[in-house]
Coordinates of C-alpha atoms and ligand atoms in Angstrom, one line a residue:
M1 CA -3.7 17.7 -83.8
T2 CA -4.2 18.7 -80.1
A3 CA -7.6 18.3 -78.5
A4 CA -9.5 21.4 -77.5
P5 CA -9.3 22.3 -73.8
R6 CA -12.0 20.5 -71.7
G7 CA -14.6 22.6 -70.0
V8 CA -14.5 22.3 -66.2
A9 CA -17.3 23.4 -63.8
I10 CA -16.1 24.2 -60.3
L11 CA -19.0 24.0 -57.9
G12 CA -17.8 25.8 -54.7
S13 CA -15.2 27.9 -56.5
T14 CA -14.8 30.3 -53.6
G15 CA -13.8 27.7 -51.1
S16 CA -10.5 26.1 -50.2
I17 CA -10.6 23.3 -52.8
G18 CA -12.3 25.6 -55.3
T19 CA -9.6 28.2 -55.2
T20 CA -6.9 25.5 -55.3
A21 CA -8.6 24.1 -58.4
L22 CA -8.6 27.5 -60.1
R23 CA -4.8 27.7 -59.5
V24 CA -4.4 24.3 -61.0
L25 CA -6.5 25.1 -64.1
Q26 CA -4.7 28.3 -64.6
R27 CA -1.4 26.4 -65.0
H28 CA -2.9 24.1 -67.7
P29 CA -4.9 26.3 -70.2
E30 CA -4.0 24.0 -73.1
R31 CA -5.9 21.2 -71.3
F32 CA -8.7 22.9 -69.4
S33 CA -11.0 25.9 -69.7
V34 CA -13.1 27.3 -66.8
A35 CA -16.7 26.7 -68.1
A36 CA -18.8 27.3 -65.0
L37 CA -18.3 28.6 -61.5
T38 CA -20.7 28.6 -58.5
A39 CA -20.6 29.9 -54.9
F40 CA -23.0 30.0 -52.0
S41 CA -22.9 33.7 -51.1
N42 CA -19.4 35.1 -51.5
S43 CA -20.3 37.3 -54.5
A44 CA -17.2 39.5 -54.1
L45 CA -14.8 36.6 -54.7
L46 CA -17.0 35.0 -57.3
E47 CA -17.0 38.4 -59.2
E48 CA -13.3 38.5 -59.2
Q49 CA -13.0 34.9 -60.5
V50 CA -15.5 35.7 -63.2
R51 CA -13.4 38.7 -64.3
Q52 CA -10.3 36.5 -64.4
F53 CA -11.6 33.3 -66.0
H54 CA -14.6 34.3 -68.1
P55 CA -16.8 31.2 -67.5
S56 CA -19.8 30.6 -69.8
F57 CA -22.0 30.0 -66.7
V58 CA -22.0 31.6 -63.2
G59 CA -24.3 30.5 -60.4
I60 CA -24.8 31.8 -56.8
V61 CA -27.1 30.2 -54.3
Q62 CA -27.8 33.3 -52.2
N63 CA -27.4 36.5 -54.2
G64 CA -27.7 38.9 -51.3
A65 CA -27.9 42.6 -52.2
S66 CA -25.9 42.5 -55.4
T67 CA -27.6 42.0 -58.8
H68 CA -26.0 40.1 -61.5
E69 CA -28.5 39.7 -64.3
T70 CA -26.5 37.0 -66.1
W71 CA -25.9 34.9 -63.0
A72 CA -28.2 31.9 -62.2
C73 CA -29.5 32.1 -58.6
G74 CA -30.8 29.6 -56.0
A75 CA -29.9 26.1 -55.1
E76 CA -30.8 24.8 -58.6
C77 CA -27.8 26.7 -60.1
L78 CA -25.5 23.8 -59.2
V79 CA -27.5 21.3 -61.4
K80 CA -27.7 24.0 -64.2
A81 CA -24.0 24.4 -64.1
V82 CA -23.4 20.7 -64.4
E83 CA -25.8 20.4 -67.3
H84 CA -24.3 23.3 -69.3
P85 CA -23.1 22.1 -72.7
D86 CA -19.6 23.6 -72.3
V87 CA -19.0 21.5 -69.2
S88 CA -17.4 18.1 -69.6
I89 CA -15.8 17.7 -66.1
V90 CA -17.4 18.7 -62.8
L91 CA -15.3 19.5 -59.8
N92 CA -17.7 19.2 -57.0
A93 CA -16.1 21.2 -54.1
V94 CA -19.3 22.2 -52.4
V95 CA -19.4 21.4 -48.7
G96 CA -22.1 19.0 -47.3
A97 CA -25.2 17.3 -48.5
A98 CA -26.0 20.3 -50.7
G99 CA -23.8 18.8 -53.4
L100 CA -25.9 15.7 -53.9
D101 CA -28.2 16.6 -56.8
A102 CA -25.3 18.1 -58.8
T103 CA -23.3 14.9 -58.4
L104 CA -26.3 12.8 -59.5
A105 CA -27.0 15.1 -62.5
A106 CA -23.4 15.0 -63.7
V107 CA -23.0 11.3 -63.7
R108 CA -26.4 10.8 -65.3
A109 CA -25.3 13.2 -68.0
G110 CA -22.2 11.0 -68.6
K111 CA -19.7 13.5 -67.2
R112 CA -16.7 12.9 -64.9
V113 CA -17.1 14.2 -61.4
A114 CA -13.9 15.0 -59.7
L115 CA -15.3 14.6 -56.2
A116 CA -14.2 16.6 -53.2
N117 CA -17.7 16.7 -51.8
K118 CA -17.4 13.3 -50.1
E119 CA -20.7 13.9 -48.2
T120 CA -22.5 13.1 -51.5
L121 CA -21.1 9.6 -51.7
V122 CA -21.6 9.0 -48.0
M123 CA -25.3 9.8 -48.0
A124 CA -26.2 8.2 -51.3
G125 CA -23.4 5.8 -52.4
P126 CA -25.8 3.2 -54.0
L127 CA -27.8 5.9 -55.8
V128 CA -24.6 7.5 -57.1
G129 CA -23.4 4.1 -58.3
E130 CA -26.7 3.5 -60.1
A131 CA -26.7 6.9 -61.7
C132 CA -23.1 6.3 -63.0
R133 CA -24.2 3.0 -64.5
A134 CA -27.3 4.5 -66.1
G135 CA -25.7 7.6 -67.5
G136 CA -22.1 6.5 -68.1
G137 CA -20.6 9.1 -65.9
E138 CA -17.8 8.4 -63.4
I139 CA -16.6 9.6 -60.0
V140 CA -12.9 10.2 -59.5
P141 CA -11.9 11.1 -55.9
V142 CA -10.2 14.4 -55.0
D143 CA -9.7 13.4 -51.4
S144 CA -5.9 12.8 -51.0
E145 CA -6.4 9.3 -49.3
H146 CA -8.7 8.1 -52.1
S147 CA -6.6 9.6 -54.8
A148 CA -3.7 7.6 -53.3
I149 CA -5.7 4.4 -53.2
L150 CA -6.9 4.9 -56.8
Q151 CA -3.2 5.2 -57.9
C152 CA -2.1 2.2 -55.9
L153 CA -4.9 0.0 -57.2
A154 CA -4.3 0.9 -60.9
G155 CA -3.8 -2.3 -62.9
R156 CA -4.4 -4.6 -59.8
R157 CA -6.9 -7.4 -59.8
P158 CA -9.6 -6.9 -57.1
E159 CA -9.0 -10.4 -55.7
D160 CA -5.4 -9.5 -55.1
V161 CA -6.3 -6.8 -52.6
R162 CA -6.4 -7.6 -48.9
R163 CA -7.2 -4.3 -47.3
L164 CA -6.9 -0.5 -47.5
V165 CA -5.3 1.5 -44.7
L166 CA -6.4 5.2 -44.7
T167 CA -4.0 7.6 -43.0
A168 CA -5.3 10.3 -40.7
S169 CA -3.4 13.3 -39.5
G170 CA -5.1 12.9 -36.1
G171 CA -6.1 16.6 -36.2
P172 CA -5.2 19.3 -33.7
F173 CA -6.3 17.1 -30.7
R174 CA -4.3 14.0 -31.5
A175 CA -2.3 14.3 -28.2
W176 CA -4.9 16.0 -26.0
P177 CA -6.1 14.1 -22.9
R178 CA -9.7 12.9 -23.1
E179 CA -11.1 15.3 -20.4
R180 CA -9.7 18.4 -22.2
L181 CA -11.4 17.4 -25.5
Q182 CA -14.9 17.9 -24.1
T183 CA -14.5 21.6 -23.9
A184 CA -12.1 22.4 -26.7
T185 CA -12.9 25.8 -28.3
V186 CA -13.7 26.6 -31.9
A187 CA -10.3 28.3 -32.2
D188 CA -8.6 25.2 -30.9
A189 CA -10.5 23.0 -33.4
L190 CA -9.7 25.3 -36.3
Q191 CA -5.9 24.9 -35.8
H192 CA -5.2 22.0 -38.1
P193 CA -1.6 20.9 -38.0
T194 CA -1.0 20.1 -41.6
W195 CA -3.9 21.2 -43.9
R196 CA -5.6 24.6 -44.5
M197 CA -9.2 23.8 -45.3
G198 CA -12.7 25.0 -44.9
R199 CA -14.1 25.3 -41.4
K200 CA -16.5 22.3 -41.6
I201 CA -13.9 19.7 -42.7
T202 CA -11.4 21.2 -40.3
V203 CA -13.7 20.4 -37.4
D204 CA -14.4 17.0 -38.9
S205 CA -10.7 16.4 -38.8
A206 CA -10.6 17.3 -35.2
T207 CA -13.5 14.9 -34.2
L208 CA -12.3 12.2 -36.7
A209 CA -15.8 12.3 -38.3
N210 CA -13.9 13.2 -41.5
K211 CA -12.1 9.8 -41.4
A212 CA -15.4 8.1 -40.8
L213 CA -16.8 9.9 -43.9
E214 CA -13.7 8.7 -45.8
V215 CA -14.0 5.1 -44.7
I216 CA -17.6 5.1 -46.1
E217 CA -16.4 6.9 -49.2
A218 CA -13.7 4.3 -49.8
H219 CA -16.3 1.5 -49.3
F220 CA -18.4 2.9 -52.1
L221 CA -15.6 4.0 -54.4
F222 CA -13.5 0.8 -54.3
G223 CA -16.1 -1.8 -53.4
L224 CA -14.3 -3.2 -50.4
S225 CA -16.1 -4.4 -47.2
Y226 CA -15.8 -2.4 -44.0
D227 CA -13.7 -5.3 -42.6
Q228 CA -11.1 -4.5 -45.3
I229 CA -10.8 -0.8 -44.5
E230 CA -8.6 0.5 -41.6
V231 CA -7.3 3.8 -40.3
V232 CA -3.9 4.7 -38.9
V233 CA -2.8 8.0 -37.6
H234 CA 0.1 9.6 -39.5
P235 CA 0.7 13.1 -38.2
Q236 CA 2.9 14.3 -41.1
S237 CA 0.3 13.7 -43.9
V238 CA 3.0 12.5 -46.3
V239 CA 1.9 8.9 -46.9
H240 CA -1.6 9.5 -48.3
S241 CA -2.8 5.9 -47.8
F242 CA -1.7 2.2 -48.1
V243 CA -3.0 -0.8 -50.1
E244 CA -2.1 -4.2 -48.7
M245 CA -2.1 -7.1 -51.2
V246 CA -3.0 -10.7 -50.3
D247 CA 0.6 -11.7 -50.3
G248 CA 1.4 -9.1 -47.6
S249 CA 3.1 -6.6 -50.0
V250 CA 2.1 -3.1 -49.2
L251 CA 1.8 -0.2 -51.7
A252 CA 1.6 3.5 -50.7
Q253 CA 1.4 6.8 -52.4
L254 CA 3.4 9.7 -51.0
G255 CA 3.6 13.4 -51.6
V256 CA 3.9 16.7 -49.8
P257 CA 0.7 17.7 -48.1
S258 CA -0.8 19.9 -51.0
M259 CA -4.3 19.4 -52.5
E260 CA -3.1 20.6 -55.9
L261 CA -1.8 17.2 -57.0
P262 CA -5.0 15.2 -56.1
V263 CA -7.2 17.9 -57.7
L264 CA -5.1 17.8 -60.9
Y265 CA -5.0 14.0 -60.9
A266 CA -8.8 13.8 -60.5
L267 CA -9.1 15.9 -63.7
T268 CA -6.5 14.0 -65.8
H269 CA -6.7 10.4 -64.5
P270 CA -5.3 8.1 -65.7
E271 CA -3.0 10.5 -67.5
R272 CA -0.3 12.4 -65.7
V273 CA 1.0 15.8 -66.6
H274 CA 4.3 17.7 -66.3
D275 CA 4.7 21.1 -64.6
T276 CA 2.4 20.7 -61.6
G277 CA 4.2 23.3 -59.6
V278 CA 4.3 20.8 -56.7
P279 CA 7.6 21.1 -54.8
P280 CA 10.1 18.3 -55.3
F281 CA 9.8 15.3 -53.0
D282 CA 12.6 15.1 -50.5
P283 CA 12.2 12.1 -48.1
V284 CA 15.0 13.4 -45.8
E285 CA 13.4 16.8 -45.5
L286 CA 10.0 15.2 -44.7
S287 CA 11.4 12.7 -42.1
P288 CA 10.6 11.3 -39.7
L289 CA 7.4 9.7 -40.9
T290 CA 5.5 8.2 -37.9
F291 CA 2.4 6.1 -37.4
E292 CA 0.1 5.6 -34.4
R293 CA -3.1 3.7 -33.5
V294 CA -6.3 5.7 -33.6
R295 CA -7.6 6.6 -30.1
S296 CA -11.1 5.3 -31.0
A297 CA -12.5 5.5 -27.5
D298 CA -11.7 9.2 -27.2
F299 CA -12.9 10.1 -30.8
P300 CA -16.2 8.2 -31.0
A301 CA -17.3 9.9 -34.3
L302 CA -15.0 7.5 -36.2
R303 CA -16.7 4.4 -34.7
L304 CA -20.2 5.9 -35.1
G305 CA -19.6 6.6 -38.8
I306 CA -18.2 3.2 -39.6
E307 CA -21.2 1.6 -37.7
A308 CA -23.5 3.7 -39.8
G309 CA -21.7 2.6 -42.9
R310 CA -22.2 -1.1 -42.0
R311 CA -25.8 -0.5 -41.2
G312 CA -26.4 0.9 -44.6
G313 CA -29.8 2.3 -45.8
A314 CA -30.3 5.9 -44.5
A315 CA -27.8 5.4 -41.6
P316 CA -24.8 7.0 -43.4
A317 CA -27.1 10.0 -44.5
V318 CA -28.3 10.4 -40.9
F319 CA -24.7 10.2 -39.6
N320 CA -23.7 12.9 -42.2
A321 CA -26.6 15.2 -41.5
A322 CA -26.3 15.0 -37.7
N323 CA -22.7 15.7 -38.0
E324 CA -23.2 18.7 -40.3
Q325 CA -25.8 20.1 -38.0
A326 CA -23.8 19.5 -34.8
V327 CA -20.6 21.1 -36.4
A328 CA -22.7 24.1 -37.5
L329 CA -23.9 24.5 -33.9
F330 CA -20.4 24.1 -32.5
L331 CA -19.0 26.7 -34.9
D332 CA -21.8 29.0 -33.8
G333 CA -20.7 28.6 -30.2
R334 CA -24.0 26.9 -29.2
I335 CA -22.7 23.4 -28.2
R336 CA -19.5 22.0 -26.9
F337 CA -16.9 20.0 -28.9
G338 CA -17.9 16.9 -27.0
D339 CA -21.5 17.4 -27.9
I340 CA -20.8 16.7 -31.6
P341 CA -20.4 12.9 -31.2
R342 CA -23.2 12.8 -28.6
G343 CA -25.6 14.4 -31.1
I344 CA -24.6 12.0 -33.8
E345 CA -25.0 9.0 -31.6
A346 CA -28.4 10.0 -30.4
A347 CA -29.6 10.8 -34.0
L348 CA -28.4 7.4 -35.2
A349 CA -30.1 5.6 -32.4
A350 CA -33.4 7.4 -33.1
L351 CA -33.4 7.6 -36.9
G352 CA -30.7 5.2 -38.3
D353 CA -33.3 2.7 -39.6
A354 CA -35.1 5.3 -41.8
D355 CA -35.8 4.4 -45.4
G356 CA -32.8 5.3 -47.7
R357 CA -33.8 3.8 -51.0
T358 CA -34.5 6.9 -52.9
R359 CA -33.1 10.4 -53.2
D360 CA -36.3 11.9 -51.6
A361 CA -36.2 9.4 -48.7
L362 CA -32.5 10.2 -48.1
L363 CA -33.2 14.0 -48.1
A364 CA -36.1 13.4 -45.7
A365 CA -33.8 11.4 -43.3
D366 CA -31.2 14.2 -43.7
E367 CA -33.8 16.8 -42.7
R368 CA -35.1 14.8 -39.7
A369 CA -31.6 14.2 -38.4
R370 CA -30.8 17.9 -38.5
R371 CA -34.0 18.7 -36.7
F372 CA -33.3 16.0 -34.2
V373 CA -29.9 17.5 -33.3
R374 CA -31.3 21.0 -33.1
E375 CA -34.1 19.9 -30.7
M376 CA -31.7 17.7 -28.6
F377 CA -29.6 20.8 -27.8
A378 CA -32.7 23.1 -27.8
C379 CA -31.2 25.3 -30.5
Ligands
NDP401 P1 -15.0 25.5 -48.0 O1 -16.0 25.8 -46.9 O2 -13.7 26.2 -48.0 O3 -15.8 25.8 -49.4 C1 -17.1 25.4 -49.7 C2 -17.5 26.0 -51.0 O4 -18.9 25.5 -51.2 C3 -17.6 27.5 -51.1 O5 -17.4 27.9 -52.4 C4 -19.0 27.8 -50.6 O6 -19.5 29.1 -51.1 C5 -19.8 26.7 -51.3 N1 -21.0 26.3 -50.6 C6 -21.1 26.2 -49.2 N2 -22.4 25.8 -48.9 C7 -23.0 25.6 -50.1 C8 -24.4 25.3 -50.4 N3 -25.3 25.0 -49.5 N4 -24.7 25.2 -51.7 C9 -23.8 25.5 -52.7 N5 -22.5 25.9 -52.4 C10 -22.1 25.9 -51.1 O7 -14.8 24.0 -48.0 P2 -13.6 23.1 -48.6 O8 -13.2 23.6 -49.9 O9 -12.6 22.9 -47.5 O10 -14.3 21.7 -48.8 C11 -15.2 21.4 -49.9 C12 -15.4 19.9 -49.9 O11 -14.2 19.3 -50.2 C13 -15.9 19.3 -48.6 O12 -16.8 18.2 -48.9 C14 -14.7 18.7 -48.0 O13 -15.0 17.6 -47.1 C15 -13.9 18.3 -49.2 N6 -12.5 18.2 -49.1 C16 -11.7 19.3 -48.7 C17 -10.4 19.3 -48.6 C18 -9.6 20.5 -48.3 O14 -8.3 20.4 -48.3 N7 -10.2 21.7 -48.1 C19 -9.6 18.0 -48.7 C20 -10.5 16.9 -49.1 C21 -11.8 17.0 -49.2 P3 -19.2 30.5 -50.3 O15 -17.8 30.7 -50.3 O16 -20.0 31.5 -51.1 O17 -19.8 30.2 -48.9
MG402 MG1 -8.9 13.4 -46.9

């Protein structure tokens, strides 16, 4: 007897990861059904997705002018989607801190969260861990680096692992001189060399704040200390990360730069499936594969994020919120590219020791950090 398809909720179904996930689910109807979809405000695309996939639950945060009587509205719709009885796996592909309550609710309800929304784990790693233990849920990463590490660690003993090396594409400014970086435009920052992603993460890749978020994410997911997590630049984005064992042997996971595979793997882990539609791997076609040191002095967001991770408490949440706010101001044309790490650094200096023990304390620190950055730039 074959099992019934498992119901998947896609939070952020209208985004880059959300639409990728729908393509993946469409290819595997015997395994998965689309049980719930949510968006922020893109009702036109959401409507199209609802017509195509017939989910049991539809939610939109800002409904705008259109009226859909059966759709849930407001920020609470994410948690309602997660708790729907038809949902057994939640793909959290919302961008930013807005995904936190949904992640907590899902793991408390004993469900799997395929987590693209790394900001959730960065701001509240210990709380998410507690909620998993209390409710029996689990987090499986969608991020390609963490998916790679999860695959490399399978079946290893923790004491045999020496360190993780996360790869970073280096973003569009990898080779730009330091002075030019200060005044890079929004259009420059949105030209990512290897990945097509939402605007916020694309800017994060350009500042390397994304890699800082990923180091913190790796710390919480895999339980390694910050001294055991390093970053190397790998412009081709083919080696998704490395795991070095205590004897010096190094494992890596490779693949063409497509998010379809990590999305699918987060849903099926530890199982693997046929017919992924991913193009065949040809190392000659993908060569050469090169590696470089990170220019940490020129991309201070990476160091700032790792320092915030080490500091713990509310510091990672302050880092994340200051970054989200600064990126939004940059995308609005109100601050310069070089102001993003300046805003983060000042917010951490002022608020990094805030209380971070509860969800409410973290959300308060998040709100204060956003206000701090707006006031700093008089926006
Ligand atoms: P997008 O901006 O493309 O999509 C974001 C999605 O979230 C959209 O569906 C959007 O709805 C919805 N959304 C935005 N704000 C809110 C909110 N406040 N409340 C509820 N829903 C909201 O982002 P990506 O798909 O690129 O990224 C999503 C997450 O995945 C991020 O955390 C990112 O870091 C992570 N990630 C992304 C990768 C990628 O390749 N894109 C790779 C690895 C991780 P609407 O369309 O209506 O605005
Ligand atoms: Mg990544």
